[in-house]
CSV table of C-alpha atoms in Angstrom, one decimal:
chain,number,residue,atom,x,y,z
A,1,UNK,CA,0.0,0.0,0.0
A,2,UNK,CA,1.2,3.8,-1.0
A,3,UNK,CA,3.3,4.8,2.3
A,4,UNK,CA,5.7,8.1,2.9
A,5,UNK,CA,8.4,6.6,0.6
A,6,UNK,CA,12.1,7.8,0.1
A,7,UNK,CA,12.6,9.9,-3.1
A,8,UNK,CA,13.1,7.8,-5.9
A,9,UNK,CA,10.8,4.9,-4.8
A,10,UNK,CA,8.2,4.1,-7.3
A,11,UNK,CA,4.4,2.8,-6.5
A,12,UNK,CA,4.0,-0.4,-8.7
A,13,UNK,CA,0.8,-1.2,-10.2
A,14,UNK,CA,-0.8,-4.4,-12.5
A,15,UNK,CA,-3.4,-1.9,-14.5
A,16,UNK,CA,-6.6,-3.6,-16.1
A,17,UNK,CA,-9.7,-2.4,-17.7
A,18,UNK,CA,-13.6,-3.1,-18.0
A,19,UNK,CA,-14.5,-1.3,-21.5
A,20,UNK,CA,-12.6,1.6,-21.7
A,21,UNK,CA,-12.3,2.6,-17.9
A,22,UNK,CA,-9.1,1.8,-16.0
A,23,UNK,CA,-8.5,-0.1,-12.7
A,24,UNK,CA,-5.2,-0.8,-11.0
A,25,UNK,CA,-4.0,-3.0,-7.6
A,26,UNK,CA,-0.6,-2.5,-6.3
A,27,UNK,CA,1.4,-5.3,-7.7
A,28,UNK,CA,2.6,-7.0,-5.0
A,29,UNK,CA,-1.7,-8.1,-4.6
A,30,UNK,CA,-1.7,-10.0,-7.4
A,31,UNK,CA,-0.4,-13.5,-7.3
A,32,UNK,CA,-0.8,-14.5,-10.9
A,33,UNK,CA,-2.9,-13.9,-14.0
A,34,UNK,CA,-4.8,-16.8,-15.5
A,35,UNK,CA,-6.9,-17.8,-18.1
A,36,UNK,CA,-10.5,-17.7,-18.5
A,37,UNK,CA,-10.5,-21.6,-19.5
A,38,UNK,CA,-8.4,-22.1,-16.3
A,39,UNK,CA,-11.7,-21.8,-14.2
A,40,UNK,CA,-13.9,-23.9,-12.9
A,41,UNK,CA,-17.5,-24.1,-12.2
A,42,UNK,CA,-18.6,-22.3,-8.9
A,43,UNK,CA,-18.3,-23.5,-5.4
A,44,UNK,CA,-22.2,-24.2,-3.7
A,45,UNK,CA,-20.9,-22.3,-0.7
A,46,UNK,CA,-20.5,-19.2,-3.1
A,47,UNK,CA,-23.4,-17.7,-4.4
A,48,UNK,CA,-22.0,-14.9,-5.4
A,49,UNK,CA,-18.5,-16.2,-7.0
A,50,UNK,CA,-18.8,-17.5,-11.0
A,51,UNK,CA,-16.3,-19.5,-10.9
A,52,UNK,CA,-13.7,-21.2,-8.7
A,53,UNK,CA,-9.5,-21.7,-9.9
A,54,UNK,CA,-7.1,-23.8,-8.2
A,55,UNK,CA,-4.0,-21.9,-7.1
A,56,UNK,CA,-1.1,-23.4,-5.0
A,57,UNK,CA,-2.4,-24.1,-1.3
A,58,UNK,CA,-6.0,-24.4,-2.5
A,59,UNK,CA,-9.2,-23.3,-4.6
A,60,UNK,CA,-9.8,-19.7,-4.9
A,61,UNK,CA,-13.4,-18.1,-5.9
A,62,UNK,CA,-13.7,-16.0,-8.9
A,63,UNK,CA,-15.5,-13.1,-8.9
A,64,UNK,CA,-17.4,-10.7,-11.4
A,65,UNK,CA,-15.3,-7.1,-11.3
A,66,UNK,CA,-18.3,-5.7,-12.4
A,67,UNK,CA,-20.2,-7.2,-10.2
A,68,UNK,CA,-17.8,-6.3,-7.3
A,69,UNK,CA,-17.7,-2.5,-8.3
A,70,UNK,CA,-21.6,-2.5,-8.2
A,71,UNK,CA,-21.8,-1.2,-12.0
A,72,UNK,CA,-25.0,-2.1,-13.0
A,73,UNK,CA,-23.9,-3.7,-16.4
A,74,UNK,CA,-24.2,-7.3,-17.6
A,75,UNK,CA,-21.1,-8.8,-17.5
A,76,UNK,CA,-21.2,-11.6,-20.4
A,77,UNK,CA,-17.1,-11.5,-20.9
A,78,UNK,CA,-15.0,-14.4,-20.6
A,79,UNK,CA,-11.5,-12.4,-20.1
A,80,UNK,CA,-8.3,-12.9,-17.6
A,81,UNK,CA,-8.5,-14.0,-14.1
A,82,UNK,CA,-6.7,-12.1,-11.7
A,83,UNK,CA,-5.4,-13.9,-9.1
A,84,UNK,CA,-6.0,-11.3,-5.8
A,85,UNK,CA,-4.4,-11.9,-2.3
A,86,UNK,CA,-5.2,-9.8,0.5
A,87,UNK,CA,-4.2,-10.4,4.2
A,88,UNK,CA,-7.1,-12.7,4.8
A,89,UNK,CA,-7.5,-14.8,1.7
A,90,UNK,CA,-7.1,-15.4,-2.3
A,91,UNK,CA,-9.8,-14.8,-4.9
A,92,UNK,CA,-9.6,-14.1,-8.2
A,93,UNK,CA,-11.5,-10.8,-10.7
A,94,UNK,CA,-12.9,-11.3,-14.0
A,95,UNK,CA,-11.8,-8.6,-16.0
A,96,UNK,CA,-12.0,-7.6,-19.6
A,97,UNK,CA,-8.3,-7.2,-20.1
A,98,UNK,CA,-4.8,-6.5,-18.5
A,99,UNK,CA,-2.4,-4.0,-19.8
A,100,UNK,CA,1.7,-4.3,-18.5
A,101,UNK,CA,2.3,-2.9,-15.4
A,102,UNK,CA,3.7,0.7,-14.6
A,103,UNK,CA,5.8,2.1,-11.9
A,104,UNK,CA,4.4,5.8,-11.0
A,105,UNK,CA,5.3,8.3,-8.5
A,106,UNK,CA,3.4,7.6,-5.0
A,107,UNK,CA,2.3,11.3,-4.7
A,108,UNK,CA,0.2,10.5,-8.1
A,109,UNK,CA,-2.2,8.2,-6.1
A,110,UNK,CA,-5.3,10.2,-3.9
A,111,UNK,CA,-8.1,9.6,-1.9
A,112,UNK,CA,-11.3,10.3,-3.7
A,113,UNK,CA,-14.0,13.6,-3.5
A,114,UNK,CA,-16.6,12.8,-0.8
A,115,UNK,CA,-19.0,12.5,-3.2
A,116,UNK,CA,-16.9,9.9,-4.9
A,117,UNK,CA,-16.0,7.6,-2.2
A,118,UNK,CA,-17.1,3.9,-2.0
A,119,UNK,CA,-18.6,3.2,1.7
A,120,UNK,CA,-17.5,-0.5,1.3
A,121,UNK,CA,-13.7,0.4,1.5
A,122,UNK,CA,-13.2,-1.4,-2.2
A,123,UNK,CA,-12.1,1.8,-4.0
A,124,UNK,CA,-8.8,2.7,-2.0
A,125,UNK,CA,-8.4,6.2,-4.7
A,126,UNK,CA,-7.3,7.5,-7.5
A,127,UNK,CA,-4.3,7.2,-9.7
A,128,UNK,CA,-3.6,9.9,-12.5
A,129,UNK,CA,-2.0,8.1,-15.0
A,130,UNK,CA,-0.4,9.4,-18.2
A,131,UNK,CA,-3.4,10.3,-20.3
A,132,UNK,CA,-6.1,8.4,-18.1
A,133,UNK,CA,-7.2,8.3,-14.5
A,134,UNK,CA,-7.3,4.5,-12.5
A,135,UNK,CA,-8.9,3.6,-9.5
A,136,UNK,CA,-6.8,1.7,-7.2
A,137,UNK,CA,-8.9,-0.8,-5.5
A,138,UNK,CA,-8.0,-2.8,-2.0
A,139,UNK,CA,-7.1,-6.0,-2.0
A,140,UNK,CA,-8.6,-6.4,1.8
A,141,UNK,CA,-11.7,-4.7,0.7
A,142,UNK,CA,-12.5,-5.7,-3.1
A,143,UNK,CA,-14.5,-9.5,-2.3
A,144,UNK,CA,-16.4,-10.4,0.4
A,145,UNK,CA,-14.3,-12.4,3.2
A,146,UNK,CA,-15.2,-15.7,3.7
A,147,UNK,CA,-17.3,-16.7,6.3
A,148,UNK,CA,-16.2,-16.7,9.9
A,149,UNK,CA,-13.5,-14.6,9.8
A,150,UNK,CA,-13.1,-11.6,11.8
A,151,UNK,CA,-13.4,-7.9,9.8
A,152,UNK,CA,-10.2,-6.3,8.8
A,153,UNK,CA,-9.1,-2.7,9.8
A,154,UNK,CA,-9.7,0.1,7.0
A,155,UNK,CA,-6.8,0.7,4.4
A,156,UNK,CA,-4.3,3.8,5.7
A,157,UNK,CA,-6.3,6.5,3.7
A,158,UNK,CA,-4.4,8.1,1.5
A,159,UNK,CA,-3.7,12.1,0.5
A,160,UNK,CA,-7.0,13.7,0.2
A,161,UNK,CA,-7.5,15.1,-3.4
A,162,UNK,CA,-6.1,18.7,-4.4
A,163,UNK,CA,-8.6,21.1,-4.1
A,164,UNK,CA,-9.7,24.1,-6.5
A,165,UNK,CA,-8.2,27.5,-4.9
A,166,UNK,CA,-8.6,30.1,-7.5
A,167,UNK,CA,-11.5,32.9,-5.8
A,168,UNK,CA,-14.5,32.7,-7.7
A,169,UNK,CA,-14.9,36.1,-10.1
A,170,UNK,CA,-16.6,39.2,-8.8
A,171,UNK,CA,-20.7,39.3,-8.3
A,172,UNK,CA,-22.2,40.1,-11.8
A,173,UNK,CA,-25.5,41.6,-10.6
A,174,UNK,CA,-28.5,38.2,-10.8
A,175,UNK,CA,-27.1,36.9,-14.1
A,176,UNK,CA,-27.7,33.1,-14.5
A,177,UNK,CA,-26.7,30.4,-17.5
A,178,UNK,CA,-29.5,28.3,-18.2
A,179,UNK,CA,-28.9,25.0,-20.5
A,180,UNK,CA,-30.5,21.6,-21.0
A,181,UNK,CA,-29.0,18.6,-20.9
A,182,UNK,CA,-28.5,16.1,-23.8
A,183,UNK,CA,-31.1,13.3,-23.6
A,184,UNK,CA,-32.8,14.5,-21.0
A,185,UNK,CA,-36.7,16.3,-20.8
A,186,UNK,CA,-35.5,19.3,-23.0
A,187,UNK,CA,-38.2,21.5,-20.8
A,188,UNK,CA,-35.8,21.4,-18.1
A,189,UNK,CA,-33.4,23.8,-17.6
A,190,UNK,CA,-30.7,23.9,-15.2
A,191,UNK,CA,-29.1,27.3,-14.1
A,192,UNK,CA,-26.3,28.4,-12.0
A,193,UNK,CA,-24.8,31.6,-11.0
A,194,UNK,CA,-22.2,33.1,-13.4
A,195,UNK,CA,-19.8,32.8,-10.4
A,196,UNK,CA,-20.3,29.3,-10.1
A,197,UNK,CA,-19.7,28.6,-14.0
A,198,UNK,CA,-15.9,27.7,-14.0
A,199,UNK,CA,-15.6,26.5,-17.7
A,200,UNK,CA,-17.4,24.8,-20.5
A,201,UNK,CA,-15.2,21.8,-21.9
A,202,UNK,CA,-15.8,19.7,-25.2
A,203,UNK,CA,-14.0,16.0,-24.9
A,204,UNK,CA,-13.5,14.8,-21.5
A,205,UNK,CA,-14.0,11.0,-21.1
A,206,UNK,CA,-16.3,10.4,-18.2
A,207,UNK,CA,-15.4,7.4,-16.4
A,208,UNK,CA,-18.4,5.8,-14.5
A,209,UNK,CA,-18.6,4.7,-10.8
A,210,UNK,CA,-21.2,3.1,-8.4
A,211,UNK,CA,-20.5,6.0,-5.4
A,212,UNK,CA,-22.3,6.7,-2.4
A,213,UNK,CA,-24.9,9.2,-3.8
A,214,UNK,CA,-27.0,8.5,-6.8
A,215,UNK,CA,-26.4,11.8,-8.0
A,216,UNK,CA,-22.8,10.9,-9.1
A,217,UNK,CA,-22.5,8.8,-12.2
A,218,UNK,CA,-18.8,8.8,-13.0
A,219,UNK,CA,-15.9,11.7,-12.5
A,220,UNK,CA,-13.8,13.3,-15.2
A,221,UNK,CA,-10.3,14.9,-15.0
A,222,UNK,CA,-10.6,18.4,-15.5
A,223,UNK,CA,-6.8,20.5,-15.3
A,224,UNK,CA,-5.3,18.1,-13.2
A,225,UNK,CA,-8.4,17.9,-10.6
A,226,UNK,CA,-10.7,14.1,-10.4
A,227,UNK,CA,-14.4,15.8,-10.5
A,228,UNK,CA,-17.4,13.8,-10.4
A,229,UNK,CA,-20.4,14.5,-12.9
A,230,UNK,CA,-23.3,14.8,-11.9
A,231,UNK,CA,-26.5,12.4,-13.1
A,232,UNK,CA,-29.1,15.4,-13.9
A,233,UNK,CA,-32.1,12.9,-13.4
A,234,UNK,CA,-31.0,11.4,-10.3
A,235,UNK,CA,-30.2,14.9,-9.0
A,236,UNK,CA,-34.0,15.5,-9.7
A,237,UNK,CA,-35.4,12.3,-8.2
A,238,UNK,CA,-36.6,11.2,-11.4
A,239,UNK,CA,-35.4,8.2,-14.3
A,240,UNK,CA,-34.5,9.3,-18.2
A,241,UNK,CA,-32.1,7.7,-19.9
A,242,UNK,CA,-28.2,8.5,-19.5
A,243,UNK,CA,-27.1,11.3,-21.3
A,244,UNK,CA,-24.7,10.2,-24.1
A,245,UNK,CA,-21.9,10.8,-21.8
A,246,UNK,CA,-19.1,10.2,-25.1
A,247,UNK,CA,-20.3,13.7,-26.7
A,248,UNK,CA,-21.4,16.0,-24.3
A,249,UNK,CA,-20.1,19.2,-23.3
A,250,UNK,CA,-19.5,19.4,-19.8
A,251,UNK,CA,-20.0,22.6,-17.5
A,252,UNK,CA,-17.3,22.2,-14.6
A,253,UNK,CA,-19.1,24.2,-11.7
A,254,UNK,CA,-18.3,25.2,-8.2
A,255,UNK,CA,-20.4,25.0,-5.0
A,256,UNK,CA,-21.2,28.9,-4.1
A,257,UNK,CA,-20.0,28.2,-0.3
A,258,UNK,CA,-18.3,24.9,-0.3
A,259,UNK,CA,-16.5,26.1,-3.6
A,260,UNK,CA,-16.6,22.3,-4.1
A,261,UNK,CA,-16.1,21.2,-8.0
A,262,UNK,CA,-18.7,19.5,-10.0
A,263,UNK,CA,-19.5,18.7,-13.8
A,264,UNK,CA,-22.8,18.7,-15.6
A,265,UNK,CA,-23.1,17.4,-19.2
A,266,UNK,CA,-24.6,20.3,-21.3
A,267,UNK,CA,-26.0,21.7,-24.4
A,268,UNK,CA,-28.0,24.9,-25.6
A,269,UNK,CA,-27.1,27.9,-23.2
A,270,UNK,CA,-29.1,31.0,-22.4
A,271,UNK,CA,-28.5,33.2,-19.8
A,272,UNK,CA,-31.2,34.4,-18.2
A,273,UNK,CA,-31.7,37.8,-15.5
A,274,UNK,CA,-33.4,37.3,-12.1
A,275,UNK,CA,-36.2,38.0,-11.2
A,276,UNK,CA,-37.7,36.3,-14.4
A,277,UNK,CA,-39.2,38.0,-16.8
A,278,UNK,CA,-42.8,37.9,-17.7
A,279,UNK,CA,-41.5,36.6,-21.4
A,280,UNK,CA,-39.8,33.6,-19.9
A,281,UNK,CA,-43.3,32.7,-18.1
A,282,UNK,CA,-44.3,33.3,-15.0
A,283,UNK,CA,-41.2,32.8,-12.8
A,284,UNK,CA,-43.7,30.9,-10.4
A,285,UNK,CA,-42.3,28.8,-7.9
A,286,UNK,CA,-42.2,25.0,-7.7
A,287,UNK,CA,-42.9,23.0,-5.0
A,288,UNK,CA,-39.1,21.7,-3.7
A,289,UNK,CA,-38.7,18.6,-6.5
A,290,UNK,CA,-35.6,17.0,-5.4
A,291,UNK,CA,-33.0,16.7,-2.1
A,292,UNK,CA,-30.4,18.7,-4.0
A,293,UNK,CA,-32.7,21.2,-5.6
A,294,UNK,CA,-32.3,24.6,-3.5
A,295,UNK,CA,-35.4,26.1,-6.0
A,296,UNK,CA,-37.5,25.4,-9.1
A,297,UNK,CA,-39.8,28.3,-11.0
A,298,UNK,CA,-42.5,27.6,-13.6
A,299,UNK,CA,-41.6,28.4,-17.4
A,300,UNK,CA,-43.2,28.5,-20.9
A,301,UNK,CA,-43.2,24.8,-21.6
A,302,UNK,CA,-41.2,23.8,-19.0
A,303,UNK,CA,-39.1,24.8,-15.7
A,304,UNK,CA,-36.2,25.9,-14.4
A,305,UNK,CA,-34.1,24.3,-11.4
A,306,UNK,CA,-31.4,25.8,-9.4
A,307,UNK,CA,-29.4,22.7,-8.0
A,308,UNK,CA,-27.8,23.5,-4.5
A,309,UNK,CA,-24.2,22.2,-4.8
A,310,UNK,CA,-23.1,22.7,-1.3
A,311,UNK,CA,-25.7,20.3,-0.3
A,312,UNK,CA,-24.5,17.7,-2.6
A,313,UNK,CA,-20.8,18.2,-1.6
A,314,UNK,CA,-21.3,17.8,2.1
A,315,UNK,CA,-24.1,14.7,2.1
């Protein structure tokens, strides 16, 4: 595990991949990486295991990364085993594929943003890599223990992540930039502050999580920060289909207390003066429509919401 290392010491890592998103383990975890055909059919005792591989000393369970990581998605590969070991016992990850390992300087690997965290201990953190981000995931923490043996103690946490500092720009009167989001009820518009608008960026990768809150769907690497992106229909407590996350335009936004960083995919800006105009409708208000909603007003066709940030970077 990442400790305070003498300069010149490197942080080893076995790097592997589901689709295009990138995981890592610190090499000295993994045992051995085997075949698919290697396996055999799952143990009775082991529900949740799909397979089991013999490995010096015994017979190992192998799980479902995908599964593990909580993602939501069918897993119908047949890809590389990797052989896991963690203080308490051996298991093997299904995984799509495995790429040769890289040595990387310690200081590169981070905790995760709050909202970002795993409350099961399996993500570890971050690792900015050359040209992509990878989550380093615990051994200890990654498949369930077998039964009858004591918990473990958390992993050391590692360096929180580096935090946006530049002051947000002066008050612009009530100015606000409205937009929609791709795929989603176009009647909807989401506005923030101008002082909360950091930047509108074209070809970010987003790379998807299961975290804590259902808001988060994945995080992006914006200037050398890990922010996570926020899922506009879970933020509203209701269910469209993703936004295609390959294409969009992201707005990288900033709580207005916690100054906390966030990204929204999003597409066909207006700005808009407050109060509302007459023209844009009525500017009524809406009853509250969502936990991280701080208001909503009635427009032609449709309404506009005003997510509270803050809220969503402390829960």
């Amino acid at each position: 595990m990442p400790t305070e290392n003498s300069a010149g010491t490197q942080l080893p890592l076995v790097r592997f991949y589901l689709s295009h998103d990138c995981y890592c383990l610190e090499t000295p975890a993994v045992a051995s990486i085997r075949r698919w055909e290697e396996t055999e059919s799952p143990a009775e005792d082991r529900p949740d295991a799909i397979a089991t591989v013999q490995f010096p000393g015994g017979t190992a369970p192998v799980y479902s990364l995908r599964s593990l990581l909580a993602l939501g998605e069918e897993d119908t590969a047949s890809g590389p085993v990797l052989m896991v070991r963690s203080p308490r016992h051996t298991y093997g990850i299904r995984v799509d594929r495995v790429a040769r390992t890289i040595s990387v300087d310690p200081s590169l690997a981070r905790g995760l943003h709050p909202a970002l965290c795993d409350p099961h201990g399996r993500v570890r953190g971050v690792v900015q890599l050359p040209g992509e981000l990878a989550l380093l995931l615990s051994p200890a923490f990654l498949a369930p223990l077998p039964a009858g043996l004591a918990p473990l103690p958390p992993d050391p946490p590692l360096p929180p992540p580096s935090l946006w500092t530049s002051a947000p720009p002066p008050a612009s009167g009530k100015k606000l930039l409205c937009f929609a989001v791709p795929s989603e009820d176009p009647s909807t518009l989401f506005a923030f502050s101008l002082r909360q608008i950091i930047e509108i960026v074209q070809g970010l990768r987003m790379f998807r999580v299961s975290a804590n809150d259902k808001c988060v769907a994945g995080m992006v690497e914006w200037r050398g920060h890990v922010v996570p992106v926020i899922h506009p229909s879970a933020l509203l407590g209701v269910s469209h289909g993703p936004p295609d996350w390959e294409n969009a335009k992201f707005a990288i936004l900033r709580g207005a207390q916690t100054q906390a960083l966030f990204a929204l995919p999003a597409h066909d800006f207006a700005a808009l003066s407050a109060p509302l105009s007459a023209t844009a409708g009525n500017g009524a208000r809406l009853p509250k429509i969502g936990p991280f909603v701080r208001a909503a007003y009635k427009l032609t066709g449709g309404c506009l919401v005003l997510p509270d940030l803050d809220r969503l970077a402390l829960a």
